[in-house]
mmCIF file of C-alpha atoms and ligand atoms in Angstrom:
data_model
loop_
_atom_site.group_PDB
_atom_site.id
_atom_site.type_symbol
_atom_site.label_atom_id
_atom_site.label_comp_id
_atom_site.label_asym_id
_atom_site.label_seq_id
_atom_site.Cartn_x
_atom_site.Cartn_y
_atom_site.Cartn_z
ATOM 1 C CA MET S 1 -5.585 35.846 -9.684
ATOM 2 C CA CYS S 2 -4.396 32.609 -8.800
ATOM 3 C CA ALA S 3 -1.327 32.564 -11.574
ATOM 4 C CA ALA S 4 1.104 32.748 -8.510
ATOM 5 C CA VAL S 5 -0.121 29.788 -6.587
ATOM 6 C CA ASN S 6 0.707 26.147 -6.985
ATOM 7 C CA PHE S 7 -1.353 23.527 -5.648
ATOM 8 C CA ASP S 8 -3.875 20.552 -6.697
ATOM 9 C CA ILE S 9 -6.556 21.886 -8.410
ATOM 10 C CA SER S 10 -7.164 18.213 -9.924
ATOM 11 C CA VAL S 11 -9.318 17.716 -5.917
ATOM 12 C CA TRP S 12 -11.568 20.275 -6.911
ATOM 13 C CA GLY S 13 -12.647 18.847 -10.350
ATOM 14 C CA GLY S 14 -15.422 20.781 -11.427
ATOM 15 C CA MET S 15 -14.640 24.019 -9.626
ATOM 16 C CA SER S 16 -13.228 27.076 -11.539
ATOM 17 C CA VAL S 17 -9.671 27.714 -10.464
ATOM 18 C CA ASP S 18 -10.309 30.786 -8.874
ATOM 19 C CA GLN S 19 -12.913 28.835 -6.626
ATOM 20 C CA SER S 20 -9.926 26.193 -6.048
ATOM 21 C CA LEU S 21 -7.474 29.182 -5.094
ATOM 22 C CA LEU S 22 -10.119 29.965 -2.339
ATOM 23 C CA LEU S 23 -10.768 26.862 -0.990
ATOM 24 C CA GLU S 24 -7.423 25.723 -0.721
ATOM 25 C CA MET S 25 -6.974 29.177 1.257
ATOM 26 C CA TYR S 26 -9.744 28.144 3.418
ATOM 27 C CA ARG S 27 -8.354 24.643 4.087
ATOM 28 C CA ARG S 28 -5.154 26.105 4.954
ATOM 29 C CA MET S 29 -6.218 28.714 7.525
ATOM 30 C CA GLY S 30 -8.121 25.789 9.137
ATOM 31 C CA LEU S 31 -4.730 23.295 9.192
ATOM 32 C CA VAL S 32 -3.278 26.294 10.891
ATOM 33 C CA ARG S 33 -5.946 26.975 13.373
ATOM 34 C CA GLN S 34 -6.942 22.843 13.726
ATOM 35 C CA PHE S 35 -3.131 22.413 14.051
ATOM 36 C CA ASP S 36 -2.566 24.648 17.194
ATOM 37 C CA GLU S 37 -5.522 23.984 18.439
ATOM 38 C CA ALA S 38 -4.050 19.889 18.933
ATOM 39 C CA VAL S 39 -0.572 21.694 19.949
ATOM 40 C CA GLN S 40 -2.359 23.034 22.934
ATOM 41 C CA LYS S 41 -3.823 19.846 24.016
ATOM 42 C CA LEU S 42 -0.621 18.430 23.674
ATOM 43 C CA PHE S 43 1.236 21.075 25.447
ATOM 44 C CA ASN S 44 -1.688 20.856 28.281
ATOM 45 C CA SER S 45 -0.916 16.920 29.134
ATOM 46 C CA GLY S 46 2.876 17.827 29.080
ATOM 47 C CA ARG S 47 3.903 15.796 26.030
ATOM 48 C CA ILE S 48 5.544 18.846 24.524
ATOM 49 C CA PRO S 49 9.539 19.574 25.173
ATOM 50 C CA GLY S 50 10.091 23.273 25.551
ATOM 51 C CA SER S 51 7.530 25.943 24.794
ATOM 52 C CA ALA S 52 5.036 26.673 22.601
ATOM 53 C CA HIS S 53 3.721 29.613 20.711
ATOM 54 C CA LEU S 54 0.592 29.617 18.559
ATOM 55 C CA SER S 55 -0.610 31.550 16.039
ATOM 56 C CA ILE S 56 -4.388 31.200 16.722
ATOM 57 C CA GLY S 57 -5.906 34.614 15.528
ATOM 58 C CA GLN S 58 -3.728 35.342 12.768
ATOM 59 C CA GLU S 59 -4.393 32.935 10.010
ATOM 60 C CA GLY S 60 -5.502 35.503 7.806
ATOM 61 C CA GLU S 61 -1.670 36.767 7.217
ATOM 62 C CA VAL S 62 -0.267 33.623 7.506
ATOM 63 C CA VAL S 63 -1.778 31.784 4.641
ATOM 64 C CA GLY S 64 -2.704 35.163 2.509
ATOM 65 C CA ALA S 65 1.056 35.724 2.346
ATOM 66 C CA CYS S 66 2.351 32.099 1.712
ATOM 67 C CA MET S 67 0.066 31.382 -0.535
ATOM 68 C CA ALA S 68 1.174 34.649 -3.003
ATOM 69 C CA LEU S 69 4.291 32.731 -3.478
ATOM 70 C CA ARG S 70 5.076 30.124 -6.054
ATOM 71 C CA GLU S 71 5.989 26.554 -4.459
ATOM 72 C CA ASP S 72 9.711 27.424 -5.440
ATOM 73 C CA ASP S 73 10.074 30.487 -3.406
ATOM 74 C CA TYR S 74 11.543 30.755 -0.204
ATOM 75 C CA MET S 75 10.136 31.322 3.327
ATOM 76 C CA VAL S 76 11.686 32.452 6.746
ATOM 77 C CA GLY S 77 9.779 32.006 9.961
ATOM 78 C CA ASN S 78 10.029 32.922 13.700
ATOM 79 C CA HIS S 79 9.403 31.259 16.910
ATOM 80 C CA ARG S 80 5.746 32.030 16.193
ATOM 81 C CA SER S 81 5.830 29.364 13.425
ATOM 82 C CA HIS S 82 3.761 26.433 12.854
ATOM 83 C CA GLY S 83 1.496 28.128 10.694
ATOM 84 C CA HIS S 84 4.162 29.269 8.039
ATOM 85 C CA PRO S 85 5.029 26.156 6.547
ATOM 86 C CA ILE S 86 1.743 24.656 6.736
ATOM 87 C CA GLY S 87 0.665 28.151 4.884
ATOM 88 C CA LYS S 88 3.719 27.393 2.375
ATOM 89 C CA GLY S 89 2.617 23.640 1.552
ATOM 90 C CA ALA S 90 3.935 21.489 4.283
ATOM 91 C CA GLY S 91 2.447 18.197 5.090
ATOM 92 C CA VAL S 92 0.878 18.211 8.574
ATOM 93 C CA ASN S 93 2.207 14.606 9.420
ATOM 94 C CA ALA S 94 5.917 15.587 9.795
ATOM 95 C CA LEU S 95 5.295 19.086 11.269
ATOM 96 C CA MET S 96 3.472 17.094 14.026
ATOM 97 C CA ALA S 97 5.910 14.466 14.738
ATOM 98 C CA GLU S 98 8.422 17.441 15.120
ATOM 99 C CA ILE S 99 6.266 19.039 17.816
ATOM 100 C CA LEU S 100 6.655 15.954 19.555
ATOM 101 C CA GLY S 101 10.565 15.153 18.917
ATOM 102 C CA LYS S 102 10.016 12.168 17.035
ATOM 103 C CA SER S 103 12.215 10.477 14.374
ATOM 104 C CA THR S 104 9.658 11.233 11.524
ATOM 105 C CA GLY S 105 9.912 14.846 12.072
ATOM 106 C CA VAL S 106 10.618 17.400 9.520
ATOM 107 C CA ASN S 107 14.269 17.841 11.391
ATOM 108 C CA GLN S 108 13.960 14.189 13.039
ATOM 109 C CA GLY S 109 12.877 15.501 16.021
ATOM 110 C CA LYS S 110 15.654 17.549 16.941
ATOM 111 C CA GLY S 111 14.197 20.853 16.075
ATOM 112 C CA GLY S 112 10.838 20.804 17.942
ATOM 113 C CA SER S 113 8.276 23.682 17.976
ATOM 114 C CA MET S 114 10.665 26.303 17.247
ATOM 115 C CA HIS S 115 12.423 25.063 14.238
ATOM 116 C CA LEU S 116 10.126 23.587 11.691
ATOM 117 C CA ALA S 117 12.433 24.006 8.557
ATOM 118 C CA ASP S 118 11.076 22.274 5.516
ATOM 119 C CA PHE S 119 13.050 22.738 2.957
ATOM 120 C CA SER S 120 10.816 20.583 0.450
ATOM 121 C CA VAL S 121 8.630 23.383 0.275
ATOM 122 C CA GLY S 122 10.759 26.108 0.558
ATOM 123 C CA SER S 123 10.501 26.956 4.022
ATOM 124 C CA LEU S 124 13.871 27.552 5.077
ATOM 125 C CA GLY S 125 13.711 27.436 9.100
ATOM 126 C CA GLU S 126 12.653 29.201 12.268
ATOM 127 C CA SER S 127 14.622 30.644 15.091
ATOM 128 C CA SER S 128 13.751 31.411 18.638
ATOM 129 C CA ILE S 129 16.277 34.475 18.721
ATOM 130 C CA VAL S 130 13.693 37.209 17.857
ATOM 131 C CA GLY S 131 14.699 39.363 14.371
ATOM 132 C CA SER S 132 17.178 36.473 13.582
ATOM 133 C CA GLY S 133 15.273 35.185 10.870
ATOM 134 C CA LEU S 134 15.517 38.671 8.649
ATOM 135 C CA PRO S 135 19.207 38.411 7.631
ATOM 136 C CA VAL S 136 18.324 34.746 6.936
ATOM 137 C CA ALA S 137 15.914 35.613 4.340
ATOM 138 C CA VAL S 138 18.419 38.345 2.948
ATOM 139 C CA GLY S 139 20.822 35.964 2.705
ATOM 140 C CA ALA S 140 18.420 34.125 0.678
ATOM 141 C CA ALA S 141 17.339 36.494 -1.846
ATOM 142 C CA LEU S 142 21.061 37.233 -2.134
ATOM 143 C CA GLY S 143 21.500 33.446 -3.220
ATOM 144 C CA SER S 144 19.008 33.991 -5.867
ATOM 145 C CA GLN S 145 20.440 37.025 -7.186
ATOM 146 C CA MET S 146 23.663 35.852 -7.666
ATOM 147 C CA GLN S 147 22.607 32.766 -8.963
ATOM 148 C CA GLY S 148 20.134 34.561 -11.668
ATOM 149 C CA ASN S 149 17.123 32.551 -10.723
ATOM 150 C CA ASP S 150 13.729 34.335 -10.113
ATOM 151 C CA ARG S 151 13.122 32.792 -6.907
ATOM 152 C CA VAL S 152 11.379 35.771 -4.258
ATOM 153 C CA THR S 153 12.063 34.975 -0.145
ATOM 154 C CA LEU S 154 9.309 35.970 1.994
ATOM 155 C CA CYS S 155 10.218 36.976 5.747
ATOM 156 C CA PHE S 156 8.040 37.001 8.434
ATOM 157 C CA PHE S 157 8.862 38.586 11.444
ATOM 158 C CA GLY S 158 7.165 40.239 14.801
ATOM 159 C CA ASP S 159 6.741 44.017 15.750
ATOM 160 C CA GLY S 160 8.575 43.309 18.839
ATOM 161 C CA ALA S 161 11.858 41.782 15.876
ATOM 162 C CA SER S 162 11.124 45.353 14.153
ATOM 163 C CA ASN S 163 12.908 46.912 17.070
ATOM 164 C CA GLN S 164 15.859 44.656 16.723
ATOM 165 C CA GLY S 165 18.825 45.890 14.704
ATOM 166 C CA TYR S 166 18.824 42.762 12.584
ATOM 167 C CA PHE S 167 15.423 44.854 11.258
ATOM 168 C CA HIS S 168 17.392 47.792 9.916
ATOM 169 C CA GLU S 169 20.807 46.305 8.760
ATOM 170 C CA ALA S 170 18.246 43.783 6.701
ATOM 171 C CA MET S 171 15.927 46.619 5.054
ATOM 172 C CA ASN S 172 19.000 48.729 4.190
ATOM 173 C CA MET S 173 21.131 46.009 2.765
ATOM 174 C CA ALA S 174 18.062 44.511 0.667
ATOM 175 C CA ALA S 175 16.942 47.703 -0.417
ATOM 176 C CA LEU S 176 20.900 48.490 -1.351
ATOM 177 C CA TRP S 177 21.135 45.487 -3.673
ATOM 178 C CA LYS S 178 17.438 45.211 -4.554
ATOM 179 C CA LEU S 179 17.011 41.843 -3.369
ATOM 180 C CA PRO S 180 13.988 39.714 -4.124
ATOM 181 C CA VAL S 181 12.475 39.936 -0.517
ATOM 182 C CA VAL S 182 9.165 40.493 0.766
ATOM 183 C CA PHE S 183 9.903 41.711 4.671
ATOM 184 C CA LEU S 184 5.807 40.569 6.489
ATOM 185 C CA CYS S 185 5.542 41.907 9.610
ATOM 186 C CA GLU S 186 2.911 40.486 11.687
ATOM 187 C CA ASN S 187 1.972 43.232 14.067
ATOM 188 C CA ASN S 188 -0.553 41.566 16.688
ATOM 189 C CA GLY S 189 0.111 44.354 18.920
ATOM 190 C CA TYR S 190 2.830 43.024 21.520
ATOM 191 C CA GLY S 191 6.021 41.547 22.116
ATOM 192 C CA VAL S 192 5.580 39.224 24.879
ATOM 193 C CA THR S 193 3.203 41.437 27.357
ATOM 194 C CA THR S 194 4.771 44.539 26.262
ATOM 195 C CA PRO S 195 2.422 46.751 23.995
ATOM 196 C CA ASN S 196 4.205 48.064 20.691
ATOM 197 C CA ASN S 197 3.309 51.813 21.692
ATOM 198 C CA ARG S 198 5.511 51.274 24.556
ATOM 199 C CA ALA S 199 8.319 49.730 22.493
ATOM 200 C CA ALA S 200 8.249 51.737 19.067
ATOM 201 C CA ALA S 201 8.282 55.195 18.197
ATOM 202 C CA LEU S 202 6.267 54.810 15.357
ATOM 203 C CA GLU S 203 2.701 53.123 15.509
ATOM 204 C CA ASP S 204 3.083 52.025 11.949
ATOM 205 C CA ILE S 205 6.390 49.801 11.530
ATOM 206 C CA SER S 206 5.339 50.101 7.973
ATOM 207 C CA ALA S 207 6.633 53.755 7.916
ATOM 208 C CA ARG S 208 10.363 52.641 8.977
ATOM 209 C CA ALA S 209 10.620 51.678 5.099
ATOM 210 C CA ALA S 210 10.961 55.042 3.712
ATOM 211 C CA GLY S 211 13.989 55.443 5.616
ATOM 212 C CA TYR S 212 15.412 52.732 3.198
ATOM 213 C CA GLY S 213 13.525 53.952 -0.041
ATOM 214 C CA THR S 214 11.507 51.023 0.348
ATOM 215 C CA PRO S 215 7.929 50.801 -0.454
ATOM 216 C CA SER S 216 5.803 49.315 2.285
ATOM 217 C CA SER S 217 1.577 49.085 2.936
ATOM 218 C CA ILE S 218 -0.753 48.564 5.603
ATOM 219 C CA VAL S 219 -3.265 45.408 5.410
ATOM 220 C CA ASP S 220 -5.871 44.259 7.641
ATOM 221 C CA GLY S 221 -4.226 40.837 8.676
ATOM 222 C CA GLN S 222 -7.838 39.230 9.473
ATOM 223 C CA GLN S 223 -8.373 39.563 5.660
ATOM 224 C CA CYS S 224 -6.781 36.733 4.227
ATOM 225 C CA LEU S 225 -7.453 38.124 0.470
ATOM 226 C CA GLU S 226 -6.088 41.753 1.286
ATOM 227 C CA VAL S 227 -2.691 39.843 2.651
ATOM 228 C CA TYR S 228 -2.507 38.001 -0.450
ATOM 229 C CA ASP S 229 -2.898 40.822 -2.846
ATOM 230 C CA ALA S 230 -0.438 42.834 -1.348
ATOM 231 C CA VAL S 231 1.785 39.945 -1.320
ATOM 232 C CA THR S 232 1.290 39.080 -4.839
ATOM 233 C CA GLU S 233 2.018 43.044 -5.477
ATOM 234 C CA ALA S 234 5.557 42.711 -3.697
ATOM 235 C CA VAL S 235 6.497 39.107 -5.095
ATOM 236 C CA GLU S 236 5.684 40.603 -8.644
ATOM 237 C CA ARG S 237 8.189 43.627 -7.962
ATOM 238 C CA ALA S 238 10.420 41.303 -6.292
ATOM 239 C CA ARG S 239 10.608 39.061 -9.357
ATOM 240 C CA ARG S 240 10.928 41.795 -11.191
ATOM 241 C CA GLY S 241 14.366 42.978 -9.695
ATOM 242 C CA ASP S 242 12.777 46.207 -8.326
ATOM 243 C CA GLY S 243 13.906 45.067 -4.743
ATOM 244 C CA PRO S 244 12.301 44.346 -1.652
ATOM 245 C CA THR S 245 8.743 45.977 -0.130
ATOM 246 C CA LEU S 246 7.695 46.061 3.438
ATOM 247 C CA VAL S 247 4.233 44.954 4.170
ATOM 248 C CA GLU S 248 2.586 45.213 7.683
ATOM 249 C CA ALA S 249 -0.082 43.402 8.622
ATOM 250 C CA LYS S 250 -2.195 44.126 11.635
ATOM 251 C CA THR S 251 -3.268 41.232 13.439
ATOM 252 C CA TYR S 252 -3.906 39.653 16.789
ATOM 253 C CA ARG S 253 -2.923 36.536 18.680
ATOM 254 C CA TYR S 254 -5.852 35.099 20.890
ATOM 255 C CA HIS S 255 -3.542 33.251 22.967
ATOM 256 C CA HIS S 256 -0.841 34.812 25.295
ATOM 257 C CA HIS S 257 2.838 34.849 23.993
ATOM 258 C CA SER S 258 2.959 31.323 24.588
ATOM 259 C CA GLU S 259 2.027 28.101 26.511
ATOM 260 C CA GLY S 260 1.591 27.567 30.343
ATOM 261 C CA PRO S 261 0.248 29.106 33.173
ATOM 262 C CA LEU S 262 2.877 31.908 33.505
ATOM 263 C CA TYR S 263 1.016 34.691 31.855
ATOM 264 C CA ASP S 264 -2.541 33.333 33.115
ATOM 265 C CA ASN S 265 -3.361 36.165 35.049
ATOM 266 C CA MET S 266 -1.736 39.188 33.761
ATOM 267 C CA THR S 267 -3.507 42.333 32.867
ATOM 268 C CA TYR S 268 -1.358 43.187 30.026
ATOM 269 C CA ARG S 269 -4.451 43.089 27.624
ATOM 270 C CA SER S 270 -8.239 43.411 28.660
ATOM 271 C CA ASP S 271 -10.845 40.701 27.895
ATOM 272 C CA GLU S 272 -12.688 43.384 25.968
ATOM 273 C CA GLU S 273 -9.834 43.917 23.654
ATOM 274 C CA LEU S 274 -9.761 40.209 23.191
ATOM 275 C CA ALA S 275 -13.135 39.757 22.153
ATOM 276 C CA ALA S 276 -13.453 42.564 19.885
ATOM 277 C CA TRP S 277 -10.819 40.842 18.123
ATOM 278 C CA LYS S 278 -12.310 37.714 17.579
ATOM 279 C CA LEU S 279 -15.705 39.330 16.462
ATOM 280 C CA ARG S 280 -13.188 39.733 13.322
ATOM 281 C CA ASP S 281 -11.870 36.485 13.577
ATOM 282 C CA PRO S 282 -9.823 35.539 9.991
ATOM 283 C CA LEU S 283 -11.672 32.319 9.485
ATOM 284 C CA LEU S 284 -15.099 33.621 9.890
ATOM 285 C CA LEU S 285 -14.715 36.274 7.760
ATOM 286 C CA PHE S 286 -13.276 34.592 5.078
ATOM 287 C CA ARG S 287 -16.456 32.424 5.157
ATOM 288 C CA GLU S 288 -18.740 35.414 4.665
ATOM 289 C CA GLN S 289 -16.237 36.224 1.744
ATOM 290 C CA LEU S 290 -16.890 32.852 0.365
ATOM 291 C CA ALA S 291 -20.553 32.952 0.698
ATOM 292 C CA ASP S 292 -21.572 33.972 -2.751
ATOM 293 C CA SER S 293 -19.059 31.938 -4.617
ATOM 294 C CA VAL S 294 -18.536 28.643 -2.787
ATOM 295 C CA ALA S 295 -21.213 26.584 -1.170
ATOM 296 C CA VAL S 296 -21.508 26.215 2.701
ATOM 297 C CA ALA S 297 -21.106 22.443 2.202
ATOM 298 C CA ASP S 298 -18.334 22.469 0.339
ATOM 299 C CA LEU S 299 -16.698 24.522 3.206
ATOM 300 C CA ASP S 300 -18.507 22.238 5.915
ATOM 301 C CA ARG S 301 -16.692 19.322 3.711
ATOM 302 C CA MET S 302 -13.223 21.184 4.059
ATOM 303 C CA ASP S 303 -13.297 21.495 7.792
ATOM 304 C CA GLU S 304 -14.185 18.145 8.244
ATOM 305 C CA GLN S 305 -11.432 16.994 6.308
ATOM 306 C CA VAL S 306 -8.885 19.131 8.001
ATOM 307 C CA LYS S 307 -9.945 17.697 11.174
ATOM 308 C CA GLN S 308 -9.402 14.083 9.893
ATOM 309 C CA ASP S 309 -5.984 15.449 8.588
ATOM 310 C CA ILE S 310 -5.080 16.678 11.886
ATOM 311 C CA ALA S 311 -6.367 13.610 13.476
ATOM 312 C CA ALA S 312 -4.456 11.441 11.140
ATOM 313 C CA ALA S 313 -1.111 13.686 11.958
ATOM 314 C CA LEU S 314 -1.584 13.015 15.609
ATOM 315 C CA GLU S 315 -1.546 9.441 15.388
ATOM 316 C CA PHE S 316 1.386 9.339 12.701
ATOM 317 C CA ALA S 317 3.501 11.662 15.441
ATOM 318 C CA GLU S 318 2.087 9.260 18.480
ATOM 319 C CA GLN S 319 2.649 6.401 16.400
ATOM 320 C CA SER S 320 6.442 7.218 15.532
ATOM 321 C CA PRO S 321 9.574 6.434 17.582
ATOM 322 C CA LEU S 322 11.654 8.602 19.303
ATOM 323 C CA PRO S 323 15.136 9.132 18.043
ATOM 324 C CA GLU S 324 18.136 6.724 18.521
ATOM 325 C CA PRO S 325 19.831 8.051 21.292
ATOM 326 C CA GLU S 326 23.301 8.093 18.816
ATOM 327 C CA GLU S 327 21.266 10.582 16.395
ATOM 328 C CA ALA S 328 22.243 12.935 19.226
ATOM 329 C CA TYR S 329 25.562 13.387 17.836
ATOM 330 C CA THR S 330 24.593 13.820 13.855
ATOM 331 C CA HIS S 331 23.993 16.450 11.662
ATOM 332 C CA LEU S 332 26.645 18.331 13.775
ATOM 333 C CA TYR S 333 29.416 20.728 12.184
ATOM 334 C CA ARG S 334 31.877 18.733 14.344
ATOM 335 C CA THR S 335 31.286 15.428 16.331
ATOM 336 C CA PRO S 336 31.794 16.321 19.731
ATOM 337 C CA VAL S 337 34.062 14.678 22.383
ATOM 338 C CA VAL S 338 31.380 12.588 24.717
ATOM 339 C CA VAL S 339 32.741 12.184 28.420
ATOM 340 C CA ILE S 340 30.481 10.174 29.967
ATOM 341 C CA GLU S 341 30.813 10.445 34.282
ATOM 342 C CA GLY S 342 31.218 6.613 34.553
ATOM 343 C CA GLU S 343 33.478 5.416 32.236
ATOM 344 C CA LEU S 344 35.807 8.804 33.283
ATOM 345 C CA SER S 345 35.804 7.121 36.507
ATOM 346 C CA ASN S 346 35.952 3.730 35.300
ATOM 347 C CA GLY S 347 39.485 5.422 33.559
HETATM 348 C C1 LIG B 401 16.980 38.208 20.909
HETATM 349 C C2 LIG B 401 15.813 37.492 21.532
HETATM 350 N N1 LIG B 401 15.431 38.711 22.690
HETATM 351 C C3 LIG B 401 14.141 38.381 23.161
HETATM 352 C C4 LIG B 401 13.754 37.122 23.385
HETATM 353 C C5 LIG B 401 12.591 36.709 24.308
HETATM 354 N N2 LIG B 401 11.592 36.737 23.088
HETATM 355 C C6 LIG B 401 11.061 36.079 22.765
HETATM 356 S S1 LIG B 401 9.379 36.146 21.829
HETATM 357 C C7 LIG B 401 9.419 37.955 22.199
HETATM 358 C C8 LIG B 401 8.720 38.823 21.767
HETATM 359 C C9 LIG B 401 8.713 38.413 20.051
HETATM 360 O O1 LIG B 401 7.547 39.720 19.713
HETATM 361 P P1 LIG B 401 7.037 40.035 18.407
HETATM 362 O O2 LIG B 401 8.293 39.789 17.434
HETATM 363 O O3 LIG B 401 6.227 40.992 18.103
HETATM 364 O O4 LIG B 401 6.387 38.553 18.155
HETATM 365 P P2 LIG B 401 5.042 37.664 18.610
HETATM 366 O O5 LIG B 401 6.011 37.148 19.878
HETATM 367 O O6 LIG B 401 4.630 38.602 18.652
HETATM 368 O O7 LIG B 401 4.561 37.274 17.736
HETATM 369 C C10 LIG B 401 10.938 38.203 22.989
HETATM 370 C C11 LIG B 401 11.236 39.174 23.416
HETATM 371 C C12 LIG B 401 14.535 36.178 22.416
HETATM 372 N N3 LIG B 401 14.102 35.455 22.135
HETATM 373 N N4 LIG B 401 15.605 36.983 21.485
HETATM 374 MG MG1 LIG B 402 4.261 40.714 18.362
#
C-alpha cells in the first residue's frame, strides 16, 4: 500500500509501515488544517499582503493525492494551494515565512500566498490565473517523457478551472502524447460564488475525459484513502507510459472563496449545506477509520505535535527579516530601468 510514499518511517519506530503511512497522512492533514487556521488569524490581523484562499475542508483530497506520489514526482497547484506543498512534504516554516513576505520564505518573500513553489519537494508552483497550472503540468510531464525518466506530474485544479480552454488543450495534448500526468479536479462545487451547475453543462467534470479517450474516476474527496487509492492507480498508469488520468474529487471548502468581509453576507450557499458537509469532515472521518489500527493516544500526540510545528512556523516567520529593498530587482528575466522621481527632477 505504501510503496509509492516517501516519508521518515524511523519516526514511528515500533509500528508497521502501514500504520506509519496512515499516521503520516493524518499528520499532513492536520498540518494543512492548522496552517490555514493560522493564516486566517494572520489575515484578520492585517498581516498578509494580498488575499488568502483557504482549503479548510478539502484536506482529504489534498493529502490523499499528494501522498500517492514519490518524493521526486512533480506537483502543480493553483490559487488555493497552501495545502498542496504541505501534502507533498514541504516544511511549514518557509511556507509560513512566504505568506508573510519574509526573505526566508520558499520564494524569498516575493511570491506570497498564491506562489508557494518549493522545488525541493517537486512542488513546481502555483498561480492566480485560473487554469494556468494545467499547461504547466503538461509541460513538466513532457519534460519527463523527453528526458526518459519516470517522474509523474500531479496537477490540482478546480471545477471552475475545468471550464477554461487550458483544460481542454492540456487534456488533449496529454492524451495524444501519452504524457505521465494525473489531473486532479478539486470539485468543491463553486467557482467564487457561482455553483458548478450554473457554469458547467455536465454535473461531473470527469465525464469530459471520454472526449480525449482518457480514463477517469470520481472519488469522495472527504475520504483521504479513497483519493489515495485512485491517484495511486493513476500514477502507476502514468509511470508505465500509458498516459494521463482524470480524477475528480467531490469536496467542499468551509470558508468563502477568499478571506475578508467581501463574502460575509452573501447567500450563494446555505448554512444547512455547510453544516451537512462539516458532518463529513475529512479529519474526523479519517480518525474514525483509523480507530481499529491506531491508538487514540497516538492521534492525540500527533495533533499536539502539529500544533507545536505550526506555532514554531509562526515564530520563525515573525522573526525572519523582510527582503532588502534591492532584492526587488533580482530573479527577474531582465533588470528593469528604475526611475526614481526625486532623482529624475534633480537631474
Ligand atoms: C483566468 C482567470 N479568470 C478569473 C479569475 C478570477 N478567479 C479567481 S479564483 C476563481 C474561481 C476558481 O474556481 P475553481 O477553479 O473552482 O477553484 P476554487 O476557488 O473553487 O478552489 C476565479 C473566477 C482568475 N484569477 N483568473
Ligand atoms: Mg471550485
